[in-house]
């Protein structure tokens, strides 16, 4: 359960960073890569052109859902590690503090990286979308 919680927190951090990167990315250099037929650059251009929607989905939808799920898993961990009702409050407080600290710290690092490497992140995201399209066939 703890491993799943960590994965959820990491995906939330990544989603938040991608939303920030989309908003911070510059269209010109990515467009130049698309003209050179760089793998995933065409998809990255589309993301950057629709940065407001992409950032909203990544940060407000995916991020919020994953943050809520991390809280649910935190409660599940508390229930799993203690059977003493009197101590559940303390464990809940500790687990919640750890989840919040990891999330806030991770998002701060993710946003810093996203602001300084926005175009690179958009190309990586474009490559993932390109590969996904090839696998799915669309």
Short mmCIF file of C-alpha atoms in Angstrom, two decimals:
data_model
loop_
_atom_site.label_atom_id
_atom_site.label_comp_id
_atom_site.label_asym_id
_atom_site.label_seq_id
_atom_site.Cartn_x
_atom_site.Cartn_y
_atom_site.Cartn_z
CA UNK A 1 0.00 0.00 0.00
CA UNK A 2 2.90 2.36 0.76
CA UNK A 3 4.43 1.67 -2.66
CA UNK A 4 1.15 2.54 -4.37
CA UNK A 5 0.97 5.73 -2.32
CA UNK A 6 4.47 6.74 -3.43
CA UNK A 7 3.59 6.04 -7.09
CA UNK A 8 0.43 8.17 -6.76
CA UNK A 9 2.42 11.05 -5.27
CA UNK A 10 5.05 10.79 -8.04
CA UNK A 11 2.41 10.80 -10.79
CA UNK A 12 0.79 13.85 -9.17
CA UNK A 13 4.14 15.65 -9.17
CA UNK A 14 4.77 14.72 -12.82
CA UNK A 15 1.29 15.88 -13.88
CA UNK A 16 1.79 19.20 -12.11
CA UNK A 17 5.23 19.68 -13.69
CA UNK A 18 3.91 18.90 -17.18
CA UNK A 19 1.13 21.45 -16.78
CA UNK A 20 3.65 24.08 -15.71
CA UNK A 21 6.01 23.17 -18.55
CA UNK A 22 3.23 23.48 -21.13
CA UNK A 23 2.44 26.98 -19.92
CA UNK A 24 6.13 27.99 -19.81
CA UNK A 25 7.29 26.43 -23.09
CA UNK A 26 8.25 28.51 -26.11
CA UNK A 27 6.61 27.63 -29.38
CA UNK A 28 9.43 28.78 -31.74
CA UNK A 29 12.16 26.28 -30.76
CA UNK A 30 9.72 23.38 -30.58
CA UNK A 31 8.23 24.39 -33.93
CA UNK A 32 11.75 24.36 -35.39
CA UNK A 33 12.23 20.81 -34.12
CA UNK A 34 8.91 19.84 -35.67
CA UNK A 35 10.09 21.24 -39.00
CA UNK A 36 13.18 19.03 -38.70
CA UNK A 37 10.87 16.03 -38.14
CA UNK A 38 12.05 15.48 -34.54
CA UNK A 39 10.11 12.58 -33.04
CA UNK A 40 7.30 13.93 -30.85
CA UNK A 41 7.87 17.59 -31.72
CA UNK A 42 4.63 17.84 -33.71
CA UNK A 43 2.69 16.59 -30.68
CA UNK A 44 4.61 18.99 -28.43
CA UNK A 45 3.59 21.91 -30.68
CA UNK A 46 -0.05 20.91 -30.32
CA UNK A 47 0.33 20.75 -26.52
CA UNK A 48 1.99 24.16 -26.36
CA UNK A 49 -0.70 25.71 -28.58
CA UNK A 50 -3.34 24.32 -26.23
CA UNK A 51 -1.30 24.96 -23.08
CA UNK A 52 -4.19 26.46 -21.12
CA UNK A 53 -6.32 23.32 -21.52
CA UNK A 54 -3.40 20.94 -21.08
CA UNK A 55 -2.23 22.70 -17.89
CA UNK A 56 -5.77 22.74 -16.53
CA UNK A 57 -6.22 19.01 -17.09
CA UNK A 58 -2.78 18.10 -15.71
CA UNK A 59 -2.83 20.36 -12.67
CA UNK A 60 -6.47 20.72 -11.74
CA UNK A 61 -7.97 17.42 -12.80
CA UNK A 62 -5.23 14.79 -12.67
CA UNK A 63 -3.33 16.50 -9.84
CA UNK A 64 -6.41 16.96 -7.66
CA UNK A 65 -7.62 13.41 -8.21
CA UNK A 66 -4.21 11.98 -7.34
CA UNK A 67 -3.93 14.20 -4.26
CA UNK A 68 -7.31 12.94 -3.07
CA UNK A 69 -6.26 9.35 -3.74
CA UNK A 70 -3.06 9.84 -1.76
CA UNK A 71 -5.17 10.94 1.22
CA UNK A 72 -7.37 7.87 0.86
CA UNK A 73 -4.32 5.60 0.76
CA UNK A 74 -2.93 7.44 3.80
CA UNK A 75 -6.09 6.57 5.74
CA UNK A 76 -5.82 2.98 4.52
CA UNK A 77 -2.25 2.81 5.79
CA UNK A 78 -3.29 4.16 9.19
CA UNK A 79 -6.06 1.58 9.46
CA UNK A 80 -3.65 -1.18 8.40
CA UNK A 81 -0.92 -0.30 10.91
CA UNK A 82 -3.04 0.30 13.97
CA UNK A 83 -5.95 -1.40 15.59
CA UNK A 84 -5.94 0.91 18.61
CA UNK A 85 -8.66 3.50 18.00
CA UNK A 86 -7.07 5.91 20.50
CA UNK A 87 -3.81 6.08 18.53
CA UNK A 88 -5.34 6.39 15.07
CA UNK A 89 -5.57 10.18 15.41
CA UNK A 90 -1.82 10.51 15.99
CA UNK A 91 -0.98 8.11 13.17
CA UNK A 92 -3.39 9.92 10.86
CA UNK A 93 -1.71 13.22 11.66
CA UNK A 94 1.78 11.81 11.08
CA UNK A 95 0.90 10.04 7.81
CA UNK A 96 -0.97 13.12 6.55
CA UNK A 97 2.00 15.35 7.37
CA UNK A 98 4.35 13.00 5.50
CA UNK A 99 2.07 12.89 2.45
CA UNK A 100 1.69 16.68 2.40
CA UNK A 101 5.43 17.23 2.84
CA UNK A 102 6.31 14.82 0.01
CA UNK A 103 3.69 16.32 -2.27
CA UNK A 104 4.57 19.97 -1.63
CA UNK A 105 8.33 19.35 -1.79
CA UNK A 106 7.99 17.24 -4.93
CA UNK A 107 5.76 19.77 -6.68
CA UNK A 108 8.17 22.59 -5.81
CA UNK A 109 11.05 20.67 -7.37
CA UNK A 110 8.88 19.66 -10.34
CA UNK A 111 7.78 23.22 -11.02
CA UNK A 112 11.34 24.50 -10.74
CA UNK A 113 12.50 21.90 -13.26
CA UNK A 114 9.49 22.55 -15.50
CA UNK A 115 10.14 26.29 -15.61
CA UNK A 116 13.82 25.80 -16.48
CA UNK A 117 13.41 22.91 -18.94
CA UNK A 118 9.92 23.47 -20.35
CA UNK A 119 10.73 22.81 -24.00
CA UNK A 120 12.66 19.64 -23.17
CA UNK A 121 9.76 18.33 -21.08
CA UNK A 122 7.29 19.11 -23.86
CA UNK A 123 9.41 17.17 -26.37
CA UNK A 124 9.53 14.20 -23.97
CA UNK A 125 5.76 14.44 -23.48
CA UNK A 126 5.31 14.68 -27.25
CA UNK A 127 7.42 11.55 -27.72
CA UNK A 128 5.29 9.65 -25.20
CA UNK A 129 2.13 10.74 -27.01
CA UNK A 130 3.67 9.82 -30.39
CA UNK A 131 4.57 6.33 -29.16
CA UNK A 132 1.13 5.91 -27.57
CA UNK A 133 -0.48 6.86 -30.89
CA UNK A 134 1.64 4.30 -32.73
CA UNK A 135 0.78 1.55 -30.25
CA UNK A 136 -2.96 2.36 -30.23
CA UNK A 137 -3.01 2.97 -33.97
CA UNK A 138 -4.37 6.51 -34.17
#
